[in-house]
Coordinates of C-alpha atoms and ligand atoms in Angstrom, one line a residue:
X28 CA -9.7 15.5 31.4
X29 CA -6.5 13.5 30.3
X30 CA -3.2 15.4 31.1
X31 CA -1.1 16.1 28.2
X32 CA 2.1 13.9 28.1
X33 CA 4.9 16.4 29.6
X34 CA 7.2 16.6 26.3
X35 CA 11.2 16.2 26.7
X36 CA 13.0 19.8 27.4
X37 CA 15.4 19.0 24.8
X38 CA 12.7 18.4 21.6
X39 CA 10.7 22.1 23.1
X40 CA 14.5 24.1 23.2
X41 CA 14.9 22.9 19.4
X42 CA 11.3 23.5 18.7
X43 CA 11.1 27.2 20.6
X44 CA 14.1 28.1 18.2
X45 CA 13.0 26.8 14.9
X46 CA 9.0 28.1 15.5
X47 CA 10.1 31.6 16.8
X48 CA 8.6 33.3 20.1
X49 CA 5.2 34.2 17.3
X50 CA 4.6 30.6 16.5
X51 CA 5.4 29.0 19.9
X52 CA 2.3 28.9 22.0
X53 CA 0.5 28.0 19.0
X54 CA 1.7 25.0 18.3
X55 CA 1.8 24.0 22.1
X56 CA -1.9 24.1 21.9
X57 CA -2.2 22.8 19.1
X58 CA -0.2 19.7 20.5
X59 CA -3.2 19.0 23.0
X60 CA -6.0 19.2 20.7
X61 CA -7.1 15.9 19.4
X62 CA -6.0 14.7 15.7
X63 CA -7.9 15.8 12.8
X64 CA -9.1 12.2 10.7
X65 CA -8.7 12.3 7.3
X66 CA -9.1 9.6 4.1
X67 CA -7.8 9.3 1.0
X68 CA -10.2 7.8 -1.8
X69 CA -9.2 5.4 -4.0
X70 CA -10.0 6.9 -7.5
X71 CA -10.4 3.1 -9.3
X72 CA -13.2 2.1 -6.7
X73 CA -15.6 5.6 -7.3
X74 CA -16.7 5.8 -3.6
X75 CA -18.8 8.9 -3.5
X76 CA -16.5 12.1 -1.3
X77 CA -17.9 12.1 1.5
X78 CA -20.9 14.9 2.0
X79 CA -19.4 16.0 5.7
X80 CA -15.7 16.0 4.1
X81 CA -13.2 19.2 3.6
X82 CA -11.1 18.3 0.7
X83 CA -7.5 18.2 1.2
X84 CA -6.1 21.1 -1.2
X85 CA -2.2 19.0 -1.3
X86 CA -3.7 15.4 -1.6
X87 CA -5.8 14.6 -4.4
X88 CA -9.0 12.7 -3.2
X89 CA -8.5 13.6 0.1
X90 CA -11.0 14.5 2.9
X91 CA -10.9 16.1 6.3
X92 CA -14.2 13.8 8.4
X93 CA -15.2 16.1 11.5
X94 CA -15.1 13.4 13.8
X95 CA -13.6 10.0 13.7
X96 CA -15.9 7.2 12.8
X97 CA -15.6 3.6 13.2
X98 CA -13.7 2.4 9.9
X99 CA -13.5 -0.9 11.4
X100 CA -17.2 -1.6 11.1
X101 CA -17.7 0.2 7.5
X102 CA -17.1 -2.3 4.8
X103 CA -16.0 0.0 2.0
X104 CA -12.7 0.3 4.3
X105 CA -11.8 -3.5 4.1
X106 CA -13.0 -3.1 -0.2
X107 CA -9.9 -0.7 -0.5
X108 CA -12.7 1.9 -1.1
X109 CA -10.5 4.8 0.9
X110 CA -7.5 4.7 3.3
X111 CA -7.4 6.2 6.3
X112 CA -4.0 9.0 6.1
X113 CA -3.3 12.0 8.0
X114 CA -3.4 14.9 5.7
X115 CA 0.1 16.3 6.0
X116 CA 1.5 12.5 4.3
X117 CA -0.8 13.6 1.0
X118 CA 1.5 16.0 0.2
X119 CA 3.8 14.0 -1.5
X120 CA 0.0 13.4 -4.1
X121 CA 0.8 17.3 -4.8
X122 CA 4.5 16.4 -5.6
X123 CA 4.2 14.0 -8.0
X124 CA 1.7 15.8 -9.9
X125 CA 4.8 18.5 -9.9
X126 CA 7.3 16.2 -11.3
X127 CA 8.5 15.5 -14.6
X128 CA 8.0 11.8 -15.6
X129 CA 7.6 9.8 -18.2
X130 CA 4.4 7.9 -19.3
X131 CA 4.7 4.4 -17.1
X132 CA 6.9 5.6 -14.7
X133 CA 8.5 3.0 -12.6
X134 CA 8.8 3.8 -8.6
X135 CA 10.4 3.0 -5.5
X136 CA 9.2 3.5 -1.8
X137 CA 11.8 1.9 0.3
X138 CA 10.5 1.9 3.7
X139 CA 6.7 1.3 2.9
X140 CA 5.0 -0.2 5.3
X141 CA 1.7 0.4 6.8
X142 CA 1.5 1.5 3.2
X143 CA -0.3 5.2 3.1
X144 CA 2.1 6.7 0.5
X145 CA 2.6 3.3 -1.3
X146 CA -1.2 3.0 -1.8
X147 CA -1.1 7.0 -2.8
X148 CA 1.4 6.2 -5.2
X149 CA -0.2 3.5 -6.6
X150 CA -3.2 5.3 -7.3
X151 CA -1.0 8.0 -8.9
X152 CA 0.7 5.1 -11.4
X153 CA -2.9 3.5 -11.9
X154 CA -2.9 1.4 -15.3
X155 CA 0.3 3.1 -16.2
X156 CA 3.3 2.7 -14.2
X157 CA 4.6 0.0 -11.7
X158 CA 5.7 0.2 -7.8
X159 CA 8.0 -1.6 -6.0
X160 CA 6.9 -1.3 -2.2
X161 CA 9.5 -2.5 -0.3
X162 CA 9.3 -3.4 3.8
X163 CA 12.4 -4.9 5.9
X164 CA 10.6 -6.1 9.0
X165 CA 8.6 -9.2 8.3
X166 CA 5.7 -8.3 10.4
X167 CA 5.1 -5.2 8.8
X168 CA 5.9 -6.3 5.3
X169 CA 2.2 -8.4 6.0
X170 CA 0.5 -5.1 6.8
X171 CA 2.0 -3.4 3.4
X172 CA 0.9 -6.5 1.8
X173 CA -3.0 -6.6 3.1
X174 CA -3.5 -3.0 1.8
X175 CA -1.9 -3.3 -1.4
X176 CA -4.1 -6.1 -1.9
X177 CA -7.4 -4.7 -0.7
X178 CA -6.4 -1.3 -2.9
X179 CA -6.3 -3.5 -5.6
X180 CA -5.0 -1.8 -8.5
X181 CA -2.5 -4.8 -9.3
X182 CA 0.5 -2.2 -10.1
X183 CA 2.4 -3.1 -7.3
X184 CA 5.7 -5.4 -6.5
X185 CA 6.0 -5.9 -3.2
X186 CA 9.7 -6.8 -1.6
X187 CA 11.2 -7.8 1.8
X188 CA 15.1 -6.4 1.5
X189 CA 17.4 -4.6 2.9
X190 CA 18.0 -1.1 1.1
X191 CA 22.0 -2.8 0.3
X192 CA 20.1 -5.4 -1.3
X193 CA 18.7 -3.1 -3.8
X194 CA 22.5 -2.5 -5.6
X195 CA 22.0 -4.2 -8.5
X196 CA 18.6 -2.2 -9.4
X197 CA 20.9 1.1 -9.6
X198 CA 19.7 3.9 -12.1
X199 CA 16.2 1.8 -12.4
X200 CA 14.2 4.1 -10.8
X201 CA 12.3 7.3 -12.4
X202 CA 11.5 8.1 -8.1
X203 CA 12.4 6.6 -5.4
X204 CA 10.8 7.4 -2.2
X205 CA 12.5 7.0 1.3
X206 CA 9.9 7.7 4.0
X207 CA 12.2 6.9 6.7
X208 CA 12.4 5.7 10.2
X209 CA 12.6 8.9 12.2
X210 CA 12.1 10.1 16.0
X211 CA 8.7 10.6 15.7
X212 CA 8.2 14.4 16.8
X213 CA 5.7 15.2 14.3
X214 CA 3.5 12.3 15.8
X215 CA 3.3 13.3 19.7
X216 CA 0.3 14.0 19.7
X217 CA -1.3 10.8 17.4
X218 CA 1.0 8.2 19.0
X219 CA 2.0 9.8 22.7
X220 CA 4.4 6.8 23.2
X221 CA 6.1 8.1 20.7
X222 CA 7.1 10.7 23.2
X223 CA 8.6 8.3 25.9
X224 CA 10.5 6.8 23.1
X225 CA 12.7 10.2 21.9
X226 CA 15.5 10.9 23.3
X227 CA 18.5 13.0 21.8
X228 CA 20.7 9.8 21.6
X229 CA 17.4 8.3 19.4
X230 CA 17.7 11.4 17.6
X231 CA 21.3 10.6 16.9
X232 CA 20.4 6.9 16.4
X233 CA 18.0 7.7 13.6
X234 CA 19.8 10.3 11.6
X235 CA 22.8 7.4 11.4
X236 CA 20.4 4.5 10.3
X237 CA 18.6 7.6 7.8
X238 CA 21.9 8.5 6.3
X239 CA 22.9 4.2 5.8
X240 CA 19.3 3.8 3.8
X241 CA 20.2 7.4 2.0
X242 CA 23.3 5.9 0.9
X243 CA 21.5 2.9 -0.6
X244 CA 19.3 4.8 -2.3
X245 CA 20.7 7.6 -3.5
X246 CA 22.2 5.8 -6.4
X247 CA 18.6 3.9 -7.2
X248 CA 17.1 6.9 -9.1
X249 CA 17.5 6.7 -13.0
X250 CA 19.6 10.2 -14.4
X251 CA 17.7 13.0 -13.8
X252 CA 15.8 10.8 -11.6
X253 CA 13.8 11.8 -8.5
X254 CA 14.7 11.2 -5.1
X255 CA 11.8 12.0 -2.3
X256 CA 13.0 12.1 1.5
X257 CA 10.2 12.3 4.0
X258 CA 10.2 11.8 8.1
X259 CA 7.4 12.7 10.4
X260 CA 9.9 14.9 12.9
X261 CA 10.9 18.6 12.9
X262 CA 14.3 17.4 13.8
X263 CA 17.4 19.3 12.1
X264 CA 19.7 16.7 12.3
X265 CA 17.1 13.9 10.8
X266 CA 16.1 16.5 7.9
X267 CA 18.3 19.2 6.6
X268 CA 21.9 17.1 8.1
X269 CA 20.4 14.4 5.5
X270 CA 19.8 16.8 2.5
X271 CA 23.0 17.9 3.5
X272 CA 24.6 14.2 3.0
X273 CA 23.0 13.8 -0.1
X274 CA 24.1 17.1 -1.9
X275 CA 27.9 16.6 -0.6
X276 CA 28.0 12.8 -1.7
X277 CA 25.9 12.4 -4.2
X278 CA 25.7 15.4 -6.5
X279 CA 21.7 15.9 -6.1
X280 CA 20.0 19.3 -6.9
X281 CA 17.0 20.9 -5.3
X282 CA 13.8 20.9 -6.8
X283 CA 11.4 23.7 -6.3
X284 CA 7.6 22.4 -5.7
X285 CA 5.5 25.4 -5.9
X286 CA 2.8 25.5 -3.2
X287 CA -0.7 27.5 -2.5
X288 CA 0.3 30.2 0.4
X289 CA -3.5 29.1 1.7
X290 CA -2.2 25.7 2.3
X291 CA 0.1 26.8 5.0
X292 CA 3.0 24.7 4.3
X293 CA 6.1 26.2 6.0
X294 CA 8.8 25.9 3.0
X295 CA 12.6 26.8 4.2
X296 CA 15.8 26.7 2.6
X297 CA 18.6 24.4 3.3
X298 CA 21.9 26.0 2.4
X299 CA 24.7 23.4 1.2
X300 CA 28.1 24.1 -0.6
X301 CA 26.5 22.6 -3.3
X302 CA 23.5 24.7 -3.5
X303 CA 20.2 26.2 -1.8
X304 CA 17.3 23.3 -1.2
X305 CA 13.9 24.3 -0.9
X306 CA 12.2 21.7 2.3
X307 CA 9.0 21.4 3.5
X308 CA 7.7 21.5 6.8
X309 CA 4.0 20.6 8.1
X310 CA 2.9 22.0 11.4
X311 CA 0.1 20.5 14.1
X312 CA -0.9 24.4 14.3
X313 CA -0.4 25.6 10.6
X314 CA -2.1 22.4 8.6
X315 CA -5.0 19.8 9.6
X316 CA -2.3 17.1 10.3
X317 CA 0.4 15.9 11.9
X318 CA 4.4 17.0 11.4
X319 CA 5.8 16.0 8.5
X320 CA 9.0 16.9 6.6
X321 CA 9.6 16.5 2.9
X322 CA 12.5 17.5 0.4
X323 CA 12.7 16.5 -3.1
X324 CA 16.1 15.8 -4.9
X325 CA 17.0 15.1 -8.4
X326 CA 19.6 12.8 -9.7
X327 CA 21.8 15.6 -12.3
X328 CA 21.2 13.8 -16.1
X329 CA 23.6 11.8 -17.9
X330 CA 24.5 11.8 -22.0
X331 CA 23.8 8.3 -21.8
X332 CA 20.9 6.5 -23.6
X333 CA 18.5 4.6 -21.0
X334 CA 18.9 1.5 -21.1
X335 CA 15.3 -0.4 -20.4
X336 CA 15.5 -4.6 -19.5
X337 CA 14.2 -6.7 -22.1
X338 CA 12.3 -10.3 -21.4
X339 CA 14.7 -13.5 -21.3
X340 CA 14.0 -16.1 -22.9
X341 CA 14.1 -18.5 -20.0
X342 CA 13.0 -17.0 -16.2
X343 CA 15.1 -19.6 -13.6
X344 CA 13.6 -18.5 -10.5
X345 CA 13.8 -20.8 -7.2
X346 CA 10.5 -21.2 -6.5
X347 CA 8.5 -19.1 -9.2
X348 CA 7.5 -20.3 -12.5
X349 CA 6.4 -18.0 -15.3
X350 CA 3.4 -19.9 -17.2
X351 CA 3.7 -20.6 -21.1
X352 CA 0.7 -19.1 -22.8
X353 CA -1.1 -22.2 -23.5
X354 CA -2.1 -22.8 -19.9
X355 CA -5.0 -20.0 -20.6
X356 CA -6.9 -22.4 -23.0
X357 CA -7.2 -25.0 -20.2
X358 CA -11.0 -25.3 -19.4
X359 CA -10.6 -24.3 -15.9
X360 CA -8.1 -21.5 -16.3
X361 CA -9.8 -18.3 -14.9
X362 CA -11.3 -16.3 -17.5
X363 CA -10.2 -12.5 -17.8
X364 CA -11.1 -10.5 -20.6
X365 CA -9.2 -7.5 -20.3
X366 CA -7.8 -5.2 -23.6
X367 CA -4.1 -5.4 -21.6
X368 CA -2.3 -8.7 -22.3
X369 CA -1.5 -10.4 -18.8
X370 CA 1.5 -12.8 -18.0
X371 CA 0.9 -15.9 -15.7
X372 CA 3.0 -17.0 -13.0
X373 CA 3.1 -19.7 -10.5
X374 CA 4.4 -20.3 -6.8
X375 CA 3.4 -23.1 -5.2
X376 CA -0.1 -23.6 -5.5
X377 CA -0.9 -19.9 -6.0
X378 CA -1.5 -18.0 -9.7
X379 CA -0.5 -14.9 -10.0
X380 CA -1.4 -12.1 -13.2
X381 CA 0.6 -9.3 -13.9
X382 CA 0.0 -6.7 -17.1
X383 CA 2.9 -8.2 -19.5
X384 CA 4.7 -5.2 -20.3
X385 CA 6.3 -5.3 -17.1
X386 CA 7.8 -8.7 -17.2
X387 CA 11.1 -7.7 -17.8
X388 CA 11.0 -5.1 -14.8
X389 CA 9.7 -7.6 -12.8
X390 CA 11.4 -10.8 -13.9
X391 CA 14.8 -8.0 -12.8
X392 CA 13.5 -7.5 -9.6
X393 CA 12.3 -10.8 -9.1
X394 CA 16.0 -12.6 -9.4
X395 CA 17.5 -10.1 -7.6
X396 CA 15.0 -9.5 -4.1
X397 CA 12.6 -11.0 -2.1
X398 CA 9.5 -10.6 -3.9
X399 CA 6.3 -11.4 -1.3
X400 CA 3.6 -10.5 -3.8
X401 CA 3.4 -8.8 -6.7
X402 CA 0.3 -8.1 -9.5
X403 CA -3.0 -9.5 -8.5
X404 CA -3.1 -13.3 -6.8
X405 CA -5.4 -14.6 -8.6
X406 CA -5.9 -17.9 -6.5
X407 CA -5.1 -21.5 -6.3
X408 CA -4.4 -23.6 -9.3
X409 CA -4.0 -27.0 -8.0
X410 CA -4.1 -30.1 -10.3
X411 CA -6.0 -28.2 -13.1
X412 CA -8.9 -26.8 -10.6
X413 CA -8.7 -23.7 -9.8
X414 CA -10.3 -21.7 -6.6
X415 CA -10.5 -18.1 -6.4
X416 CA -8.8 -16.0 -4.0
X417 CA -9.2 -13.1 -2.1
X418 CA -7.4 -10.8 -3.7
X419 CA -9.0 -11.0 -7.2
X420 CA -12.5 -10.3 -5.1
X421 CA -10.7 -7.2 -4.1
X422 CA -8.6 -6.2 -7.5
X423 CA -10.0 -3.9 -10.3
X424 CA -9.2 -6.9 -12.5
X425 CA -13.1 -8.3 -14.1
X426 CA -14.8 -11.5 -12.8
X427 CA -17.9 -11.6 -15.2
X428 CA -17.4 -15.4 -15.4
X429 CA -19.0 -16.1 -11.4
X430 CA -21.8 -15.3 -10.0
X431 CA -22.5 -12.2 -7.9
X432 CA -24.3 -11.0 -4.8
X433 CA -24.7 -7.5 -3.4
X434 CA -24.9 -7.6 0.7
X435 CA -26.5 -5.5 2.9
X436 CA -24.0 -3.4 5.0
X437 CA -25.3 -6.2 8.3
X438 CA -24.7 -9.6 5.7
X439 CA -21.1 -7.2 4.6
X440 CA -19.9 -7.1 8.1
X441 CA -21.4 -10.5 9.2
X442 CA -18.9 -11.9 6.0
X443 CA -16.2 -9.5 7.2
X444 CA -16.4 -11.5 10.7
X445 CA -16.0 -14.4 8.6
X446 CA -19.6 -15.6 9.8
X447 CA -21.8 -17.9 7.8
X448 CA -24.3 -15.8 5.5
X449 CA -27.5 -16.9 3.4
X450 CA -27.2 -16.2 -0.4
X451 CA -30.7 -15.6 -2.1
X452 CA -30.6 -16.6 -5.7
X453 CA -27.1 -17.4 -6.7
X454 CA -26.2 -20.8 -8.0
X455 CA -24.4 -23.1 -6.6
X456 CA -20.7 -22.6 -6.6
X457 CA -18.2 -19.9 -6.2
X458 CA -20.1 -16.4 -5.6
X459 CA -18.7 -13.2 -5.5
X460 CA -20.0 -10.9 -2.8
X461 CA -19.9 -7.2 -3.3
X462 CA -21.0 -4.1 -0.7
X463 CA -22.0 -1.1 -2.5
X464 CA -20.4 -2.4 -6.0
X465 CA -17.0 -3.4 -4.6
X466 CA -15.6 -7.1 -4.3
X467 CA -14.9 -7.9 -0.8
X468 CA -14.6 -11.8 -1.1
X469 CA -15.9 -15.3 -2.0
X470 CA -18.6 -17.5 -0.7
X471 CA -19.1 -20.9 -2.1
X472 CA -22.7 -21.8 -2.2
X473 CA -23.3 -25.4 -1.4
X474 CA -27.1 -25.0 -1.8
X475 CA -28.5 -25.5 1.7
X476 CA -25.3 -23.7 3.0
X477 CA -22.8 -21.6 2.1
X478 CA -18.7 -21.3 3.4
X479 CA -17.0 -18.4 3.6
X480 CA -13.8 -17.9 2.5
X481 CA -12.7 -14.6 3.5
X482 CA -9.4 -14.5 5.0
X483 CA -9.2 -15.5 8.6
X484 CA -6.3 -13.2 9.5
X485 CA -8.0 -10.2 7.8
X486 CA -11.5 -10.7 10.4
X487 CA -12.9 -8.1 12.4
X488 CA -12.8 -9.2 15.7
X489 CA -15.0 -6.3 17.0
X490 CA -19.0 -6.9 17.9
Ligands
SAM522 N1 5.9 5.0 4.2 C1 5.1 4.4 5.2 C2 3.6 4.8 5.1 O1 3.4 5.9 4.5 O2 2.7 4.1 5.5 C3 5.6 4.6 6.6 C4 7.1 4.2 6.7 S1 7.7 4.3 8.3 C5 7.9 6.0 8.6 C6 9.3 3.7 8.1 C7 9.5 2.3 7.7 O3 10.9 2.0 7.6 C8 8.9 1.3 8.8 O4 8.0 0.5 8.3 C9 10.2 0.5 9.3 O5 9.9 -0.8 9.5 C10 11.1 0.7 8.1 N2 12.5 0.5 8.5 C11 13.0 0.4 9.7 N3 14.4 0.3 9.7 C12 14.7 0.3 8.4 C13 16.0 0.1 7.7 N4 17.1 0.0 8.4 N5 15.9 0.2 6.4 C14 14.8 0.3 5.7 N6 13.6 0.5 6.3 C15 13.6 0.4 7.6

C-alpha cells in the first residue's frame, strides 16, 4: 500500500484550527482515500447521464462515476461530449443560476486555463451570451484553447494577457471570474506534488500575486456587476485576506448564495469594516471533491446609463480582417444555414464565424488583447478553395453540405490515433466522421484511400 505523503506541520496547525477537534480526524482520512471522478455533460451534445452516475446536486449535468474509467480511449471525450471536473469546481454552475443577469450576459474568467469553469460557463451562456477566457502562460493558453474548441459551442473569445492588459475593458463585464493561482491545499490529495510545493513563504507568495490580479479585476465588472473569486486552498490569507482587499479598496458587497444543508457546503462569514461576506468552503470529508473556496462579490450600481459598444465602420486590425458580406456568395464559401446571422473574419489563411451581434464586443476586445481564437474556425480559405477544419467537425455549428459517416467506437479511436480508416459509401471528397452523432473530424476520401485530417497534436498516443 502507497504511504500517504507526510503533509507540512504548518498547513495541519492552520487546518486543526479552522476544522475544529470534531471535524479533524475526518478529514485526515479523508485525505488518504482516493479522489472521487466526476463529469460534467455538455447540454448542446445530448450525451445520455450516465446509468452508474450520482448527480452532482451544485453542478448542473454533473455526475459522480464510481470508479475512474479510461477517458482517453472513449471518443465522446475528444467530441466535447462531457468534461472531466471534480465536483467541488461545479459549484460556481449553482452560482450563476443564483445571479441576477441580463439576457446575453457577457463574462470574464481571467485565469482559465485547463478550462473546467470556462467550458461550465460556456455551457451556462450557450446561444445567448459571450465569454472571454483568458490564459497568461502560452502553453496553457493551448490547452484552454483545445477544449473550448472540442466543447464547441462557438461562444467563446479566447485571450493571452496579462490581467493589467485588460484596463481598457473596465465596467465591460456583467461577471468576471478570477479562479486564481493558489497554494494548492485543496488538491493534496489529487496532485500530491502539490504538497512538496507549499510552503508558508508560497502561501505568502500567492496571496501577493492573488491580490495584483484582484486589483486588475476588480474594476472589470459592469455596476452592479459580479465579481467571483475562487482558489482550491483552505488558506486564510489566500481567501478571506482577499475578500478583505476587495471590500476595503474597492467598495464590493457580499452576496448571499443560498445553498441545500444536504449538500454539505461549509458557508462562513468574513467580517470586514465594510460589511459581513458570506464564503464558501468545500471539504475532502464533507463533499465528493476536492477543496475549493468561493466568495461572490458585487460591484455597488451606478445612476449611469450603460453604455454598450457599437460596430465601426472600419475594423484596422494587424493581422485580422473582418470579411465584407459578399464573400458568402462565392461558390466555394462554406455553406451554413443557421436562423443567427454570422460575421466572417480572416487571419492568415484561416476563416473564422462568429454570431454578428457580438461584433462590436469582440471587434473591442480584439484591438485591445491578444485574441488566440475566438467563435468557431471554420477552416482554410486559401485562393478561393476552401478546406474544412477541425473545429467546425467539433462545433454545434450545421455541416449539411458534406457528406457523413458514423464510426464504430474501434474506426472512432483508430481516427482519434490519427490512423488511416476505410469509408464505406461516402463519395469522394471531404467526409465528416461522427461517433455516436457527434463530429469528431474530417477524412478526405480519395476513393481507393482516404487521409485523415484530425489534428496531429490532439492524437492519442495510447495503444
Ligand atoms: N479556471 C481554471 C479551470 O477551472 O480549469 C483553473 C485556473 S488555475 C487555478 C489558475 C490559472 O491562472 C493557471 O492557468 C495559471 O497559469 C494562471 N496564472 C498564473 N499566474 C497568473 C497571473 N499572474 N495572472 C493571471 N493568471 C495567472
Amino acid at each position: 500500500m502507497n504511504e500517504y505523503p507526510v503533509l507540512p506541520a504548518q498547513f495541519l496547525e492552520t487546518m486543526k484550527q479552522q476544522l475544529g477537534e470534531s471535524e479533524w480526524d475526518h478529514f485526515l482520512q479523508a485525505l488518504q482515500q482516493p479522489a472521487p471522478v466526476s463529469i460534467r455533460l455538455n447540454p448542446f451534445k445530448g450525451m445520455p447521464a450516465p446509468a452508474n452516475g450520482q448527480a452532482i446536486g451544485w453542478s448542473s449535468h454533473a455526475y459522480r462515476l464510481p470508479a475512474r474509467p479510461n477517458f482517453t480511449l472513449d471518443p465522446c471525450f475528444h467530441a466535447g461530449a462531457y468534461y472531466v471536473q471534480e465536483a467541488s469546481s461545479g459549484f460556481l454552475s449553482h452560482v450563476l443560476n443564483q445571479l441576477a443577469l441580463p439576457e446575453a450576459p457577457f463574462a470574464l474568467d481571467l485565469c482559465a486555463a485547463p478550462g473546467g469553469k470556462s467550458t461550465l460557463i460556456s455551457s451556462f451562456l450557450g446561444d445567448k451570451g459571450l465569454l472571454l477566457a483568458n490564459e497568461v502562460i502560452k502553453s496553457r493558453n493551448q490547452v484552454l484553447k483545445e477544449n473550448t474548441i472540442k466543447w464547441g459551442l462557438g461562444n467563446t473569445v479566447i485571450t493571452q494577457n496579462d490581467p493589467a492588459h485588460f484596463a481598457p475593458l473596465s465596467e465591460s463585464f456583467d461577471f468576471v471570474l478570477v479562479d486564481a493561482p493558489c497554494s494548492g491545499e485543496g488538491l493534496f490529495r489529487k496532485d500530491p506534488q502539490s504538497i512538496q510545493e507549499w510552503s508558508p513563504e508560497n502561501v505568502h507568495l500567492c496571496q501577493g500575486r492573488q491580490s495584483r490580479i484582484l486589483q486588475e479585476a476588480a474594476a472589470l465588472p459592469k455596476p452592479g456587476g459580479y465579481l467571483i473569486y475562487s482558489t482550491c486552498t483552505y488558506n486564510p490569507l489566500e481567501n478571506e485576506g482577499n475578500v478583505r482587499f476587495l471590500a476595503a479598496n474597492f467598495g464590493y458587497k457580499p452576496v448571499e448564495i443560498p445553498i441545500d444543508p444536504a449538500w454539505q457546503i461549509s458557508r462562513s462569514e468574513c467580517k470586514t469594516e465594510q460589511g459581513v461576506f458570506p464564503v464558501y468552503r468545500f471539504y475532502p470529508h464533507k463533499v465528493p471533491g476536492e477543496g475549493l473556496f468561493m466568495a461572490v462579490l458585487q460591484r455597488p450600481p451606478s445612476e449611469a446609463n450603460e453604455k454598450s459598444p457599437k460596430k465601426a465602420k472600419d475594423f484596422r486590425h494587424p493581422h485580422l480582417q473582418r470579411l465584407p458580406g459578399k464573400v458568402r456568395n462565392h461558390p466555394s464559401f462554406p455553406k451554413l444555414d443557421v436562423p443567427e446571422p454570422l460575421s466572417y473574419y480572416q487571419y492568415n489563411n484561416h476563416l473564422f464565424a462568429l454570431p454578428s451581434r457580438w461584433v462590436p464586443r469582440f471587434e473591442t476586445i480584439a484591438i485591445r488583447l491578444n485574441v488566440q481564437y475566438f467563435g468557431v474556425e471554420l477552416g482554410d480559405w486559401v485562393r478561393d478553395t476552401f478546406l474544412p477544419g477541425p473545429a467546425w467537425a467539433l462545433s454545434m455549428l450545421p455541416k449539411s453540405s458534406y457528406a457523413r459517416e458514423e464510426l464504430t467506437r474501434e474506426e472512432a479511436i483508430r481516427y482519434l490515433k490519427k490512423e488511416p480508416i476505410a469509408l464505406s459509401k461516402a463519395d469522394r471528397g471531404w467526409v465528416l466522421v461522427n461517433y455516436k452523432g457527434l463530429g469528431i473530424g474530417w477524412v478526405k476520401n480519395l476513393g481507393n484511400r482516404s487521409n485523415n485530417y484530425y489534428p496531429k497534436e490532439w492524437r492519442i498516443r495510447m495503444d
